[in-house]
Short mmCIF file of C-alpha atoms and ligand atoms in Angstrom, two decimals:
data_model
loop_
_atom_site.label_atom_id
_atom_site.label_comp_id
_atom_site.label_asym_id
_atom_site.label_seq_id
_atom_site.Cartn_x
_atom_site.Cartn_y
_atom_site.Cartn_z
CA MET A 1 -14.34 -28.20 3.73
CA ALA A 2 -15.78 -27.37 7.15
CA HIS A 3 -15.39 -23.82 8.42
CA LYS A 4 -14.95 -23.54 12.19
CA ILE A 5 -16.60 -20.40 13.52
CA ALA A 6 -16.46 -19.13 17.10
CA LEU A 7 -19.43 -17.00 18.18
CA MET A 8 -19.32 -14.21 20.75
CA LYS A 9 -22.63 -12.45 21.15
CA GLY A 10 -21.20 -9.80 23.49
CA ASP A 11 -23.31 -7.30 25.43
CA GLY A 12 -26.29 -4.97 25.04
CA ILE A 13 -27.89 -5.44 21.61
CA GLY A 14 -25.30 -8.18 20.85
CA ALA A 15 -27.65 -11.07 21.67
CA GLU A 16 -30.43 -9.69 19.44
CA VAL A 17 -28.29 -8.91 16.41
CA MET A 18 -26.41 -12.22 16.74
CA GLU A 19 -29.70 -14.14 16.84
CA ALA A 20 -30.79 -12.45 13.59
CA ALA A 21 -27.39 -13.16 12.00
CA LEU A 22 -27.56 -16.82 13.02
CA GLN A 23 -31.01 -17.09 11.45
CA VAL A 24 -29.46 -15.84 8.20
CA LEU A 25 -26.48 -18.20 8.60
CA GLY A 26 -28.97 -21.07 8.95
CA ALA A 27 -30.59 -20.06 5.64
CA ILE A 28 -27.15 -19.95 3.99
CA GLN A 29 -26.27 -23.44 5.23
CA GLU A 30 -29.59 -24.72 3.90
CA ARG A 31 -29.25 -23.08 0.48
CA PHE A 32 -25.53 -23.50 -0.20
CA GLN A 33 -24.80 -26.65 1.82
CA ILE A 34 -21.74 -25.02 3.37
CA GLU A 35 -20.42 -27.00 6.31
CA MET A 36 -19.92 -24.78 9.35
CA ILE A 37 -19.08 -25.78 12.90
CA LEU A 38 -20.33 -23.13 15.31
CA THR A 39 -19.02 -22.92 18.89
CA ASP A 40 -19.85 -20.35 21.56
CA ALA A 41 -16.99 -18.29 22.93
CA PRO A 42 -18.53 -16.03 25.59
CA GLY A 43 -16.91 -12.65 26.20
CA GLY A 44 -17.65 -9.13 27.39
CA ASP A 45 -19.16 -7.43 30.45
CA THR A 46 -21.65 -10.17 31.33
CA THR A 47 -18.94 -12.81 31.07
CA LEU A 48 -16.70 -10.63 33.26
CA THR A 49 -19.40 -10.56 35.95
CA GLU A 50 -20.16 -14.28 35.67
CA GLU A 51 -16.66 -15.68 35.18
CA GLY A 52 -14.33 -12.97 36.44
CA SER A 53 -12.76 -12.35 33.02
CA ALA A 54 -14.03 -10.53 29.92
CA LEU A 55 -12.20 -13.07 27.78
CA PRO A 56 -11.87 -16.32 29.75
CA PRO A 57 -9.19 -18.87 28.78
CA ASP A 58 -11.86 -21.34 27.57
CA SER A 59 -13.24 -18.76 25.12
CA LEU A 60 -9.76 -17.88 23.94
CA GLN A 61 -9.07 -21.57 23.32
CA VAL A 62 -12.31 -21.97 21.31
CA ILE A 63 -11.32 -18.92 19.25
CA ARG A 64 -7.76 -20.19 18.68
CA ASP A 65 -9.18 -23.55 17.53
CA SER A 66 -11.49 -21.83 15.01
CA ASP A 67 -10.95 -20.29 11.57
CA ALA A 68 -12.93 -17.15 12.33
CA LEU A 69 -14.74 -15.30 15.09
CA LEU A 70 -18.14 -13.73 14.49
CA LYS A 71 -18.30 -11.18 17.25
CA GLY A 72 -21.09 -8.98 18.56
CA PRO A 73 -20.46 -5.66 20.33
CA VAL A 74 -18.91 -5.65 23.79
CA GLY A 75 -19.68 -2.95 26.39
CA GLU A 76 -17.24 -1.43 28.90
CA SER A 77 -14.74 -4.30 28.59
CA ALA A 78 -14.48 -3.90 24.79
CA LEU A 79 -10.82 -2.95 24.88
CA ASP A 80 -9.88 -5.94 27.06
CA VAL A 81 -11.49 -8.23 24.51
CA ILE A 82 -10.62 -6.72 21.13
CA VAL A 83 -7.10 -5.54 21.95
CA LYS A 84 -6.21 -8.93 23.42
CA LEU A 85 -7.61 -10.72 20.36
CA ARG A 86 -5.84 -8.38 17.92
CA GLN A 87 -2.53 -9.00 19.66
CA ASP A 88 -3.01 -12.70 20.30
CA LEU A 89 -4.13 -13.52 16.77
CA ASP A 90 -1.98 -10.85 15.07
CA LEU A 91 -4.96 -9.31 13.30
CA PHE A 92 -2.98 -6.72 11.40
CA ALA A 93 -5.56 -5.39 8.93
CA ASN A 94 -8.76 -3.63 9.91
CA LEU A 95 -11.18 -3.45 7.00
CA ARG A 96 -14.16 -1.13 6.82
CA PRO A 97 -16.17 -1.26 3.60
CA LEU A 98 -18.43 1.77 3.15
CA LYS A 99 -20.95 1.13 0.45
CA ALA A 100 -24.20 2.98 -0.18
CA LEU A 101 -27.04 0.49 -0.05
CA PRO A 102 -30.15 1.29 -2.04
CA HIS A 103 -33.30 2.29 -0.16
CA ILE A 104 -31.62 3.79 2.89
CA PRO A 105 -30.57 7.39 3.43
CA SER A 106 -27.03 7.83 2.06
CA PHE A 107 -25.04 10.94 1.30
CA ARG A 108 -24.74 9.79 -2.34
CA ASP A 109 -25.78 6.52 -3.94
CA ASP A 110 -22.43 5.88 -5.68
CA ILE A 111 -20.19 5.59 -2.60
CA ASP A 112 -18.22 2.34 -2.57
CA LEU A 113 -14.95 2.54 -0.70
CA LEU A 114 -12.82 0.36 1.53
CA ILE A 115 -10.68 1.64 4.38
CA VAL A 116 -7.67 -0.59 5.13
CA ARG A 117 -6.29 0.46 8.49
CA GLU A 118 -3.07 -0.80 10.09
CA ASN A 119 -4.29 -2.42 13.28
CA THR A 120 -1.31 -3.18 15.49
CA GLU A 121 0.76 -0.06 16.06
CA GLY A 122 0.77 3.73 15.59
CA LEU A 123 -0.42 5.74 18.59
CA TYR A 124 -2.48 2.81 19.87
CA VAL A 125 0.44 0.71 21.13
CA GLY A 126 -0.37 2.05 24.60
CA MET A 127 3.06 3.57 25.26
CA GLU A 128 2.04 6.58 27.32
CA PHE A 129 4.01 8.14 30.12
CA GLU A 130 3.54 10.81 32.72
CA VAL A 131 6.57 13.04 33.10
CA GLY A 132 6.04 15.48 35.95
CA ASP A 133 3.12 17.70 34.99
CA ASN A 134 3.19 16.46 31.42
CA ALA A 135 2.19 13.34 29.56
CA LEU A 136 3.55 11.87 26.37
CA ALA A 137 2.58 9.11 23.95
CA LEU A 138 4.85 7.22 21.59
CA ARG A 139 3.83 6.50 18.02
CA LEU A 140 5.34 3.34 16.60
CA ILE A 141 5.49 2.87 12.83
CA SER A 142 7.56 -0.10 11.68
CA ARG A 143 8.73 -0.99 8.21
CA GLY A 144 7.43 -4.57 8.62
CA ALA A 145 3.90 -3.61 9.61
CA SER A 146 3.78 -0.90 6.92
CA VAL A 147 4.85 -3.35 4.19
CA ARG A 148 2.28 -5.90 5.35
CA ILE A 149 -0.65 -3.47 5.39
CA ALA A 150 0.40 -1.85 2.10
CA GLU A 151 0.61 -5.22 0.34
CA TYR A 152 -2.77 -6.22 1.71
CA ALA A 153 -4.34 -2.94 0.55
CA PHE A 154 -2.83 -3.21 -2.94
CA LYS A 155 -4.14 -6.77 -3.27
CA MET A 156 -7.63 -5.58 -2.31
CA ALA A 157 -7.40 -2.65 -4.76
CA SER A 158 -6.28 -5.00 -7.56
CA ARG A 159 -9.64 -6.75 -7.24
CA ARG A 160 -11.63 -3.50 -7.08
CA ARG A 161 -11.37 -0.26 -9.09
CA LYS A 162 -7.56 -0.25 -8.82
CA LYS A 163 -7.12 3.05 -7.02
CA ILE A 164 -5.38 3.57 -3.68
CA VAL A 165 -5.18 6.71 -1.63
CA MET A 166 -2.52 6.54 1.08
CA VAL A 167 -3.42 8.81 3.95
CA HIS A 168 -0.78 10.27 6.26
CA LYS A 169 0.63 13.49 7.67
CA ALA A 170 4.24 13.17 6.58
CA ASN A 171 4.65 16.95 6.29
CA VAL A 172 4.46 17.14 10.11
CA LEU A 173 5.17 13.58 11.28
CA ARG A 174 8.26 13.40 9.14
CA LYS A 175 9.87 10.30 10.59
CA THR A 176 6.87 8.08 11.33
CA ASP A 177 4.57 8.98 8.45
CA GLY A 178 7.63 9.60 6.29
CA LEU A 179 8.48 5.92 6.73
CA PHE A 180 4.88 4.82 6.17
CA SER A 181 4.47 6.80 2.96
CA ASN A 182 7.87 5.71 1.61
CA VAL A 183 7.00 2.06 2.23
CA VAL A 184 3.61 2.40 0.51
CA LYS A 185 5.36 3.96 -2.50
CA GLU A 186 7.90 1.11 -2.58
CA VAL A 187 5.17 -1.53 -2.41
CA SER A 188 3.23 0.25 -5.17
CA THR A 189 5.98 -0.62 -7.67
CA LYS A 190 4.93 -4.28 -7.37
CA PHE A 191 1.37 -3.35 -8.37
CA PRO A 192 1.75 -1.18 -11.51
CA GLN A 193 -1.92 -1.75 -12.42
CA VAL A 194 -3.04 0.14 -9.27
CA GLU A 195 -2.98 3.94 -9.30
CA LEU A 196 -1.54 5.46 -6.10
CA GLU A 197 -2.46 8.88 -4.76
CA SER A 198 -1.01 10.49 -1.63
CA MET A 199 -3.27 12.58 0.63
CA TYR A 200 -2.83 14.31 3.99
CA VAL A 201 -5.28 13.15 6.62
CA ASP A 202 -6.95 16.55 6.97
CA ALA A 203 -7.49 16.76 3.19
CA CYS A 204 -8.89 13.23 3.26
CA ALA A 205 -11.39 14.13 6.02
CA MET A 206 -12.56 17.00 3.81
CA ASN A 207 -12.64 14.99 0.57
CA LEU A 208 -14.68 12.21 2.16
CA ILE A 209 -17.46 14.77 2.53
CA ARG A 210 -16.73 16.66 -0.70
CA ASN A 211 -16.37 13.76 -3.14
CA PRO A 212 -16.66 10.38 -1.37
CA GLU A 213 -17.50 8.63 -4.65
CA SER A 214 -13.95 9.29 -5.93
CA PHE A 215 -12.39 6.91 -3.35
CA ASP A 216 -11.80 3.21 -3.93
CA VAL A 217 -9.28 1.94 -1.32
CA ILE A 218 -7.77 4.06 1.45
CA VAL A 219 -4.71 2.71 3.26
CA THR A 220 -3.61 4.40 6.45
CA THR A 221 -2.16 4.09 9.95
CA ASN A 222 -4.10 3.03 13.04
CA MET A 223 -5.58 6.20 14.54
CA PHE A 224 -6.21 8.02 11.25
CA GLY A 225 -8.06 4.93 10.00
CA ASP A 226 -10.11 4.75 13.18
CA ILE A 227 -11.29 8.35 12.85
CA LEU A 228 -11.84 8.39 9.08
CA SER A 229 -13.85 5.18 9.10
CA ASP A 230 -16.33 6.52 11.67
CA GLU A 231 -16.67 9.67 9.58
CA ALA A 232 -17.22 7.66 6.40
CA ALA A 233 -19.80 5.36 8.09
CA GLN A 234 -22.05 8.38 8.47
CA LEU A 235 -22.10 8.83 4.69
CA VAL A 236 -23.74 5.47 4.04
CA GLY A 237 -26.54 4.99 6.53
CA GLY A 238 -24.80 5.06 9.89
CA LEU A 239 -23.79 2.51 12.50
CA GLY A 240 -26.72 0.14 12.03
CA VAL A 241 -25.42 -0.94 8.62
CA ALA A 242 -21.60 -0.63 9.02
CA PRO A 243 -19.65 -3.94 9.11
CA SER A 244 -15.94 -4.53 9.73
CA ALA A 245 -13.26 -7.19 9.71
CA ASN A 246 -9.95 -7.70 11.49
CA ILE A 247 -7.75 -9.95 9.40
CA GLY A 248 -4.57 -11.85 10.25
CA THR A 249 -2.50 -14.29 8.24
CA SER A 250 -4.84 -17.23 8.89
CA PHE A 251 -7.63 -15.93 11.12
CA GLY A 252 -10.43 -13.40 10.64
CA LEU A 253 -12.56 -11.58 13.22
CA PHE A 254 -15.79 -10.08 11.92
CA GLU A 255 -17.87 -7.59 13.90
CA PRO A 256 -20.25 -4.68 13.45
CA VAL A 257 -18.74 -1.23 13.89
CA HIS A 258 -21.37 -0.23 16.46
CA GLY A 259 -21.11 -0.65 20.22
CA ALA A 260 -23.44 -2.40 22.67
CA ALA A 261 -26.01 0.44 22.38
CA PRO A 262 -27.45 0.06 25.91
CA ASP A 263 -30.08 2.74 25.13
CA ILE A 264 -31.95 0.36 22.82
CA ALA A 265 -30.90 -3.07 24.18
CA GLY A 266 -33.73 -5.54 24.69
CA LYS A 267 -36.26 -3.40 22.79
CA GLY A 268 -36.06 -5.18 19.44
CA GLN A 269 -35.04 -1.91 17.77
CA ALA A 270 -31.44 -2.76 16.90
CA ASN A 271 -30.62 -3.01 13.24
CA PRO A 272 -28.99 -6.42 12.62
CA ILE A 273 -27.72 -5.48 9.13
CA ALA A 274 -24.25 -4.40 10.37
CA MET A 275 -23.87 -7.81 12.03
CA ILE A 276 -25.25 -9.63 8.96
CA LEU A 277 -22.94 -7.74 6.60
CA SER A 278 -20.01 -8.58 8.93
CA MET A 279 -21.00 -12.22 8.48
CA LYS A 280 -21.08 -11.60 4.73
CA MET A 281 -17.48 -10.32 4.97
CA MET A 282 -16.60 -13.56 6.77
CA LEU A 283 -18.08 -15.59 3.90
CA SER A 284 -16.14 -13.54 1.32
CA TRP A 285 -12.96 -14.04 3.33
CA PHE A 286 -13.55 -17.82 3.47
CA GLY A 287 -14.20 -17.70 -0.27
CA GLU A 288 -10.96 -15.93 -0.97
CA SER A 289 -8.55 -17.28 1.65
CA ARG A 290 -9.81 -20.87 1.62
CA GLU A 291 -10.81 -20.91 -2.07
CA ASP A 292 -14.37 -21.94 -1.34
CA ASP A 293 -16.54 -20.70 -4.23
CA SER A 294 -19.79 -21.55 -2.49
CA CYS A 295 -18.85 -19.05 0.24
CA ASN A 296 -18.34 -16.35 -2.42
CA GLU A 297 -21.75 -17.16 -3.90
CA ALA A 298 -23.32 -17.08 -0.45
CA ALA A 299 -21.73 -13.69 0.28
CA SER A 300 -23.24 -12.17 -2.89
CA ALA A 301 -26.60 -13.74 -2.06
CA VAL A 302 -26.57 -12.18 1.43
CA GLU A 303 -25.98 -8.72 -0.02
CA LYS A 304 -28.84 -9.21 -2.50
CA ALA A 305 -31.14 -10.43 0.28
CA VAL A 306 -30.31 -7.37 2.40
CA ILE A 307 -31.13 -5.07 -0.55
CA ASN A 308 -34.40 -6.94 -1.26
CA THR A 309 -35.39 -6.59 2.38
CA LEU A 310 -34.72 -2.85 2.42
CA GLN A 311 -36.55 -2.49 -0.87
CA GLY A 312 -39.54 -4.24 0.71
CA GLY A 313 -39.64 -1.43 3.31
CA ILE A 314 -38.50 -3.67 6.17
CA ARG A 315 -36.34 -1.34 8.21
CA THR A 316 -35.57 -0.71 11.87
CA PRO A 317 -36.51 2.64 13.49
CA GLU A 318 -33.12 4.36 13.09
CA LEU A 319 -33.61 4.05 9.30
CA GLY A 320 -37.13 5.46 9.56
CA GLY A 321 -38.93 2.08 9.66
CA THR A 322 -41.09 0.26 12.18
CA SER A 323 -39.71 -3.28 11.85
CA THR A 324 -38.01 -5.15 14.67
CA THR A 325 -34.57 -6.76 14.75
CA ASN A 326 -36.22 -10.13 14.36
CA ASP A 327 -38.40 -8.95 11.40
CA VAL A 328 -35.27 -7.88 9.53
CA GLY A 329 -33.42 -11.16 10.24
CA LYS A 330 -36.47 -13.17 9.20
CA ALA A 331 -36.99 -11.18 5.99
CA ILE A 332 -33.33 -11.56 4.94
CA SER A 333 -33.45 -15.33 5.64
CA SER A 334 -36.72 -15.72 3.69
CA SER A 335 -35.29 -13.76 0.77
CA LEU A 336 -32.26 -16.09 0.74
CA LEU A 337 -34.50 -19.14 0.57
CA SER A 338 -37.06 -17.83 -1.93
P1 ATP B 1 -19.21 2.34 22.12
O1 ATP B 1 -18.35 3.27 22.90
O2 ATP B 1 -19.20 0.95 22.63
O3 ATP B 1 -19.02 2.42 20.64
P2 ATP B 1 -21.46 4.10 22.07
O4 ATP B 1 -22.64 4.26 22.97
O5 ATP B 1 -20.56 5.26 21.86
O6 ATP B 1 -20.69 2.78 22.46
P3 ATP B 1 -22.99 2.68 20.20
O7 ATP B 1 -23.28 1.68 21.25
O8 ATP B 1 -22.51 2.17 18.92
O9 ATP B 1 -21.95 3.74 20.65
O10 ATP B 1 -24.29 3.57 19.99
C1 ATP B 1 -24.28 4.87 19.43
C2 ATP B 1 -25.71 5.24 19.00
O11 ATP B 1 -26.04 4.48 17.83
C3 ATP B 1 -26.76 4.88 20.06
O12 ATP B 1 -27.78 5.86 20.07
C4 ATP B 1 -27.32 3.58 19.57
O13 ATP B 1 -28.65 3.34 19.93
C5 ATP B 1 -27.19 3.66 18.05
N1 ATP B 1 -26.94 2.34 17.47
C6 ATP B 1 -25.80 1.62 17.58
N2 ATP B 1 -25.92 0.44 16.96
C7 ATP B 1 -27.16 0.39 16.45
C8 ATP B 1 -27.88 -0.58 15.70
N3 ATP B 1 -27.36 -1.76 15.34
N4 ATP B 1 -29.15 -0.29 15.35
C9 ATP B 1 -29.71 0.89 15.68
N5 ATP B 1 -29.08 1.85 16.38
C10 ATP B 1 -27.81 1.62 16.77
#
């Protein structure tokens, strides 16, 4: 089965980290003989300057014709790109795995959690109004979107350590988070093997620092998930190693958590591991959603190759090393082929 992948390198360090990731993808194709059809889908600030749109119709068409998008960071026009894609492709689940990798500074070495964030509504629906001297924002929580994200999170937890913490603030947001937490409880009855715990968002922010190792899967609404996942990324080595996925019913978008990082763009200092681990998430998703075992094997091999590379002391400056973006990409590719 051929996997059709659209590629958007984005802005700033995007080109460098994408080049490293493509080197690794080349090694995967060579070792696992996975058929992939790669097509460029330009987007972001540079594309806006050159073509008058941050997400031109041609790119959108390439993306719609693909199975997945591997996306680099986009600068100022990030919202025009990602929000449009989330809506257009109905990417309802935002996944952020936070796993301590050996040989890089982590808060603890036994952190392995997954944040499953509802991606389409909450306070981010953009319903804001000015009323005289005041401003107000509407927070949309629907039963349908809550069921969908809860079911997705329970399925993920069933394959992991079978523990879910649902994070909300239903003691204050009685209607919206009341609905969300009731729906998660209802869905939990279909997954008796998964243990469900309820936690207020402020307690969760504290517990992520106090005992991050106790979490397996966190399921939450849009803005809480956004904030908690940036907090949790700091526990496991920071932005240079934090991948993410946006998943819909039949399409996946995979991108590093970090932005375009203009301060280090073009200097060869960017860590490509976040981009490479995002690609690893894409392989796992192909493995699972398209039942392609070679993609699952390739995903495990990428993780091992990343660990081997870090163990060999090949690290970019933000992790205390002296290696370049290209050195890291090359080392991970070589490890895959050795
Ligand atoms: P955005 O608003 O787009 O997220 P930002 O400037 O707030 O942009 P980033 O672009 O992610 O955030 O950069 C934040 C800091 O992290 C910068 O100092 C940047 O150099 C650093 N950084 C981000 N990504 C990487 C990376 N892959 N490797 C090394 N350092 C990185």
